[in-house]
PDB file of C-alpha atoms in Angstrom:
ATOM      1  CA  ALA N   1       9.478  -7.556  14.329  1.00  0.00           C
ATOM      2  CA  GLY N   2       8.353  -9.785  12.285  1.00  0.00           C
ATOM      3  CA  ASN N   3       7.835 -10.756   8.406  1.00  0.00           C
ATOM      4  CA  VAL N   4       3.488 -11.386   7.508  1.00  0.00           C
ATOM      5  CA  GLU N   5       2.934 -13.372   4.734  1.00  0.00           C
ATOM      6  CA  LEU N   6      -0.853 -13.653   4.057  1.00  0.00           C
ATOM      7  CA  THR N   7      -2.242 -16.340   0.860  1.00  0.00           C
ATOM      8  CA  VAL N   8      -5.404 -16.854   0.383  1.00  0.00           C
ATOM      9  CA  SER N   9      -6.418 -19.459  -2.484  1.00  0.00           C
ATOM     10  CA  GLN N  10      -9.462 -17.238  -3.016  1.00  0.00           C
ATOM     11  CA  ASN N  11     -10.906 -13.854  -2.083  1.00  0.00           C
ATOM     12  CA  LEU N  12      -9.127 -11.059   0.630  1.00  0.00           C
ATOM     13  CA  SER N  13     -11.399  -8.474   1.849  1.00  0.00           C
ATOM     14  CA  LEU N  14     -10.091  -6.093   4.552  1.00  0.00           C
ATOM     15  CA  ILE N  15     -12.794  -3.496   5.671  1.00  0.00           C
ATOM     16  CA  ASN N  16     -13.732  -1.169   7.895  1.00  0.00           C
ATOM     17  CA  GLY N  17     -10.284  -0.794  10.032  1.00  0.00           C
ATOM     18  CA  GLY N  18      -9.029  -4.431   9.205  1.00  0.00           C
ATOM     19  CA  HIS N  19      -5.706  -4.309   9.296  1.00  0.00           C
ATOM     20  CA  VAL N  20      -2.175  -6.645   7.681  1.00  0.00           C
ATOM     21  CA  LEU N  21       0.463  -5.347   9.097  1.00  0.00           C
ATOM     22  CA  SER N  22       4.177  -5.428  11.187  1.00  0.00           C
ATOM     23  CA  ASP N  23       5.235  -2.763  12.792  1.00  0.00           C
ATOM     24  CA  THR N  24       8.307  -1.364  14.554  1.00  0.00           C
ATOM     25  CA  PHE N  25       8.437   0.660  17.606  1.00  0.00           C
ATOM     26  CA  ALA N  26      12.132   0.309  19.470  1.00  0.00           C
ATOM     27  CA  THR N  27      15.467  -0.696  18.192  1.00  0.00           C
ATOM     28  CA  GLY N  28      14.571  -3.580  15.627  1.00  0.00           C
ATOM     29  CA  ASP N  29      12.715  -3.101  11.960  1.00  0.00           C
ATOM     30  CA  ALA N  30       9.405  -3.723  10.996  1.00  0.00           C
ATOM     31  CA  GLY N  31       9.074  -6.883   8.858  1.00  0.00           C
ATOM     32  CA  MET N  32       8.099  -7.356   5.621  1.00  0.00           C
ATOM     33  CA  VAL N  33       4.275  -8.164   4.953  1.00  0.00           C
ATOM     34  CA  LYS N  34       3.698  -9.701   1.946  1.00  0.00           C
ATOM     35  CA  VAL N  35      -0.079 -10.753   0.448  1.00  0.00           C
ATOM     36  CA  ASN N  36      -1.494 -12.964  -2.241  1.00  0.00           C
ATOM     37  CA  ALA N  37      -4.635 -13.711  -3.528  1.00  0.00           C
ATOM     38  CA  ASN N  38      -7.335 -13.914  -6.200  1.00  0.00           C
ATOM     39  CA  ASP N  39      -9.278 -10.662  -5.069  1.00  0.00           C
ATOM     40  CA  ILE N  40      -8.272  -8.201  -2.919  1.00  0.00           C
ATOM     41  CA  THR N  41     -10.556  -5.879  -1.445  1.00  0.00           C
ATOM     42  CA  VAL N  42      -8.783  -2.621   0.940  1.00  0.00           C
ATOM     43  CA  ASP N  43     -12.058  -0.568   1.857  1.00  0.00           C
ATOM     44  CA  GLY N  44     -12.136   1.902   5.008  1.00  0.00           C
ATOM     45  CA  GLN N  45     -15.235   2.828   4.683  1.00  0.00           C
ATOM     46  CA  GLY N  46     -14.276   5.912   5.720  1.00  0.00           C
ATOM     47  CA  VAL N  47     -11.743   4.293   8.777  1.00  0.00           C
ATOM     48  CA  VAL N  48      -8.356   3.705   7.524  1.00  0.00           C
ATOM     49  CA  THR N  49      -7.663  -0.324   6.892  1.00  0.00           C
ATOM     50  CA  LEU N  50      -4.022  -0.729   6.084  1.00  0.00           C
ATOM     51  CA  ILE N  51      -1.847  -3.627   4.839  1.00  0.00           C
ATOM     52  CA  SER N  52       1.560  -2.129   6.069  1.00  0.00           C
ATOM     53  CA  SER N  53       4.968  -2.140   7.555  1.00  0.00           C
ATOM     54  CA  ASN N  54       5.746   1.259   9.661  1.00  0.00           C
ATOM     55  CA  ALA N  55       8.662   2.213  11.676  1.00  0.00           C
ATOM     56  CA  GLY N  56       6.937   4.030  14.918  1.00  0.00           C
ATOM     57  CA  SER N  57       8.173   7.761  15.995  1.00  0.00           C
ATOM     58  CA  ASN N  58       9.463   6.156  18.833  1.00  0.00           C
ATOM     59  CA  SER N  59      11.916   4.336  17.120  1.00  0.00           C
ATOM     60  CA  SER N  60      15.049   3.540  15.447  1.00  0.00           C
ATOM     61  CA  GLY N  61      14.766   0.795  13.077  1.00  0.00           C
ATOM     62  CA  LYS N  62      13.842   1.006   9.447  1.00  0.00           C
ATOM     63  CA  ALA N  63      10.089  -0.319   8.226  1.00  0.00           C
ATOM     64  CA  GLY N  64       9.992  -2.977   6.382  1.00  0.00           C
ATOM     65  CA  SER N  65       8.973  -3.641   2.200  1.00  0.00           C
ATOM     66  CA  VAL N  66       5.240  -4.732   1.122  1.00  0.00           C
ATOM     67  CA  GLU N  67       4.428  -6.457  -1.161  1.00  0.00           C
ATOM     68  CA  VAL N  68       0.745  -7.494  -2.551  1.00  0.00           C
ATOM     69  CA  THR N  69      -0.616  -9.591  -5.898  1.00  0.00           C
ATOM     70  CA  ALA N  70      -3.522  -9.909  -6.752  1.00  0.00           C
ATOM     71  CA  ARG N  71      -3.992 -12.645  -9.755  1.00  0.00           C
ATOM     72  CA  GLU N  72      -7.307 -10.762 -10.552  1.00  0.00           C
ATOM     73  CA  ASN N  73      -8.707  -7.372  -9.390  1.00  0.00           C
ATOM     74  CA  LEU N  74      -7.525  -5.212  -6.531  1.00  0.00           C
ATOM     75  CA  TRP N  75      -9.739  -2.739  -5.175  1.00  0.00           C
ATOM     76  CA  VAL N  76      -8.643  -0.068  -2.378  1.00  0.00           C
ATOM     77  CA  LEU N  77     -11.241   2.403  -1.293  1.00  0.00           C
ATOM     78  CA  ASN N  78     -12.425   4.856   0.945  1.00  0.00           C
ATOM     79  CA  GLY N  79      -9.324   5.442   3.579  1.00  0.00           C
ATOM     80  CA  GLY N  80      -7.581   1.867   2.422  1.00  0.00           C
ATOM     81  CA  TRP N  81      -4.378   1.756   1.918  1.00  0.00           C
ATOM     82  CA  ILE N  82      -1.083  -0.881   0.953  1.00  0.00           C
ATOM     83  CA  GLU N  83       1.770   1.462   2.539  1.00  0.00           C
ATOM     84  CA  SER N  84       5.279   1.239   4.005  1.00  0.00           C
ATOM     85  CA  ASN N  85       5.558   4.301   6.002  1.00  0.00           C
ATOM     86  CA  THR N  86       8.406   5.957   9.110  1.00  0.00           C
ATOM     87  CA  SER N  87       8.058   8.747  11.509  1.00  0.00           C
ATOM     88  CA  ALA N  88      11.342   7.341  12.929  1.00  0.00           C
ATOM     89  CA  THR N  89      15.699   7.335  11.652  1.00  0.00           C
ATOM     90  CA  GLY N  90      15.221   4.313   9.822  1.00  0.00           C
ATOM     91  CA  ASP N  91      14.039   3.945   6.017  1.00  0.00           C
ATOM     92  CA  ALA N  92      10.697   3.352   4.801  1.00  0.00           C
ATOM     93  CA  GLY N  93      10.604  -0.153   2.350  1.00  0.00           C
ATOM     94  CA  THR N  94       9.303  -0.466  -0.958  1.00  0.00           C
ATOM     95  CA  VAL N  95       5.942  -1.184  -2.596  1.00  0.00           C
ATOM     96  CA  LYS N  96       5.086  -3.558  -4.912  1.00  0.00           C
ATOM     97  CA  VAL N  97       1.516  -3.870  -6.126  1.00  0.00           C
ATOM     98  CA  ARG N  98       0.591  -6.411  -9.335  1.00  0.00           C
ATOM     99  CA  ALA N  99      -2.628  -7.212 -10.318  1.00  0.00           C
ATOM    100  CA  THR N 100      -3.999  -7.453 -13.365  1.00  0.00           C
ATOM    101  CA  THR N 101      -6.593  -4.728 -12.711  1.00  0.00           C
ATOM    102  CA  ILE N 102      -6.338  -1.686  -9.915  1.00  0.00           C
ATOM    103  CA  THR N 103      -9.091   0.583  -8.986  1.00  0.00           C
ATOM    104  CA  LEU N 104      -7.934   2.691  -6.489  1.00  0.00           C
ATOM    105  CA  ASP N 105     -10.734   4.786  -5.446  1.00  0.00           C
ATOM    106  CA  GLY N 106     -10.833   7.202  -2.506  1.00  0.00           C
ATOM    107  CA  LYS N 107     -14.775   7.660  -2.543  1.00  0.00           C
ATOM    108  CA  GLY N 108     -14.181  11.340  -0.579  1.00  0.00           C
ATOM    109  CA  ASN N 109     -11.280   9.963   1.519  1.00  0.00           C
ATOM    110  CA  ASP N 110      -7.520   9.253   0.426  1.00  0.00           C
ATOM    111  CA  ALA N 111      -6.668   6.059  -0.030  1.00  0.00           C
ATOM    112  CA  GLY N 112      -3.886   4.087  -2.407  1.00  0.00           C
ATOM    113  CA  ILE N 113      -0.373   3.016  -2.731  1.00  0.00           C
ATOM    114  CA  SER N 114       2.758   4.877  -0.967  1.00  0.00           C
ATOM    115  CA  SER N 115       5.730   5.187   0.903  1.00  0.00           C
ATOM    116  CA  SER N 116       5.906   8.192   3.322  1.00  0.00           C
ATOM    117  CA  ALA N 117       8.940   9.846   5.801  1.00  0.00           C
ATOM    118  CA  PHE N 118       6.428  11.997   7.895  1.00  0.00           C
ATOM    119  CA  SER N 119       7.673  15.191   9.395  1.00  0.00           C
ATOM    120  CA  GLY N 120       9.962  13.922  12.261  1.00  0.00           C
ATOM    121  CA  SER N 121      12.071  11.593  11.212  1.00  0.00           C
ATOM    122  CA  SER N 122      14.951  11.744   9.183  1.00  0.00           C
ATOM    123  CA  GLY N 123      14.615   7.785   6.985  1.00  0.00           C
ATOM    124  CA  ASN N 124      14.042   8.184   3.258  1.00  0.00           C
ATOM    125  CA  ALA N 125      11.010   7.496   1.482  1.00  0.00           C
ATOM    126  CA  GLY N 126      10.771   4.213   0.171  1.00  0.00           C
ATOM    127  CA  ASN N 127      10.101   3.035  -3.645  1.00  0.00           C
ATOM    128  CA  VAL N 128       6.731   2.206  -5.115  1.00  0.00           C
ATOM    129  CA  ASP N 129       6.048  -0.125  -8.538  1.00  0.00           C
ATOM    130  CA  VAL N 130       2.876  -0.642  -9.246  1.00  0.00           C
ATOM    131  CA  THR N 131       1.724  -2.606 -12.538  1.00  0.00           C
ATOM    132  CA  ALA N 132      -1.443  -3.612 -13.416  1.00  0.00           C
ATOM    133  CA  ALA N 133      -1.468  -6.334 -16.667  1.00  0.00           C
ATOM    134  CA  ARG N 134      -4.964  -4.823 -17.671  1.00  0.00           C
ATOM    135  CA  GLU N 135      -6.453  -1.648 -16.252  1.00  0.00           C
ATOM    136  CA  LEU N 136      -5.529   0.978 -13.619  1.00  0.00           C
ATOM    137  CA  LYS N 137      -7.691   3.391 -12.180  1.00  0.00           C
ATOM    138  CA  ILE N 138      -7.466   6.274  -9.900  1.00  0.00           C
ATOM    139  CA  LEU N 139     -10.631   8.261  -8.941  1.00  0.00           C
ATOM    140  CA  ASP N 140     -11.683  10.243  -6.544  1.00  0.00           C
ATOM    141  CA  ARG N 141      -8.613  11.415  -3.834  1.00  0.00           C
ATOM    142  CA  GLY N 142      -7.735   7.285  -5.096  1.00  0.00           C
ATOM    143  CA  MET N 143      -3.013   8.192  -5.637  1.00  0.00           C
ATOM    144  CA  ILE N 144       0.190   6.788  -6.104  1.00  0.00           C
ATOM    145  CA  ASP N 145       2.783   8.511  -3.927  1.00  0.00           C
ATOM    146  CA  SER N 146       6.580   8.196  -2.231  1.00  0.00           C
ATOM    147  CA  VAL N 147       6.020  11.604  -0.617  1.00  0.00           C
ATOM    148  CA  THR N 148       8.850  13.156   2.010  1.00  0.00           C
ATOM    149  CA  LEU N 149       7.352  15.393   5.108  1.00  0.00           C
ATOM    150  CA  ALA N 150      10.944  15.624   6.939  1.00  0.00           C
ATOM    151  CA  ALA N 151      14.414  15.348   6.243  1.00  0.00           C
ATOM    152  CA  GLY N 152      14.500  13.019   3.761  1.00  0.00           C
ATOM    153  CA  ASN N 153      14.559  12.046   0.292  1.00  0.00           C
ATOM    154  CA  ALA N 154      11.414  10.715  -1.724  1.00  0.00           C
ATOM    155  CA  GLY N 155      11.054   7.078  -3.651  1.00  0.00           C
ATOM    156  CA  THR N 156      10.780   7.069  -7.066  1.00  0.00           C
ATOM    157  CA  ILE N 157       7.279   6.093  -8.589  1.00  0.00           C
ATOM    158  CA  LYS N 158       6.760   3.423 -11.517  1.00  0.00           C
ATOM    159  CA  VAL N 159       3.633   2.463 -12.815  1.00  0.00           C
ATOM    160  CA  SER N 160       2.661   0.515 -16.097  1.00  0.00           C
ATOM    161  CA  ALA N 161      -0.480  -1.009 -17.385  1.00  0.00           C
ATOM    162  CA  ASP N 162      -2.043  -0.717 -20.224  1.00  0.00           C
ATOM    163  CA  ASP N 163      -4.828   1.451 -20.085  1.00  0.00           C
ATOM    164  CA  ILE N 164      -4.859   3.652 -17.252  1.00  0.00           C
ATOM    165  CA  THR N 165      -7.599   6.425 -15.987  1.00  0.00           C
ATOM    166  CA  LEU N 166      -7.085   9.285 -13.535  1.00  0.00           C
ATOM    167  CA  ASP N 167     -10.812  11.334 -12.496  1.00  0.00           C
TER     168      ASP N 167
END
């Protein structure tokens, strides 16, 4: 699959099932996904809503990296995800997120920033690197993770912020 690069001069809202993604379900690799905007909202409103690169269960390729940069605010809410995952033999990609303030709020649903190797895969999860220049809030089932549910290894998680709130 090809790379996806989305640059918005002002604000980007992905809501209620919106997706920006590059996936592979065959022998090739998924592409890199890169998103840049002033403010970014990924709000599932209870439905999975994604910025992602994935290697599907029938592929032998690997997932691509995901890079998200919000010059000001990033909100990942209520079923929203920024992720790179593998369900295949290939590895998941690295996930890098940068913003002035980041809020991960599940609002009763899972939401967050992740790189995972799912059950049935033999690849590794990728590294996750999150930087909030000012504040990072992780609330009500919000999360940052690198997880393996299979034979591969989880990646390294790096988080940097002036202030962090976990609730």
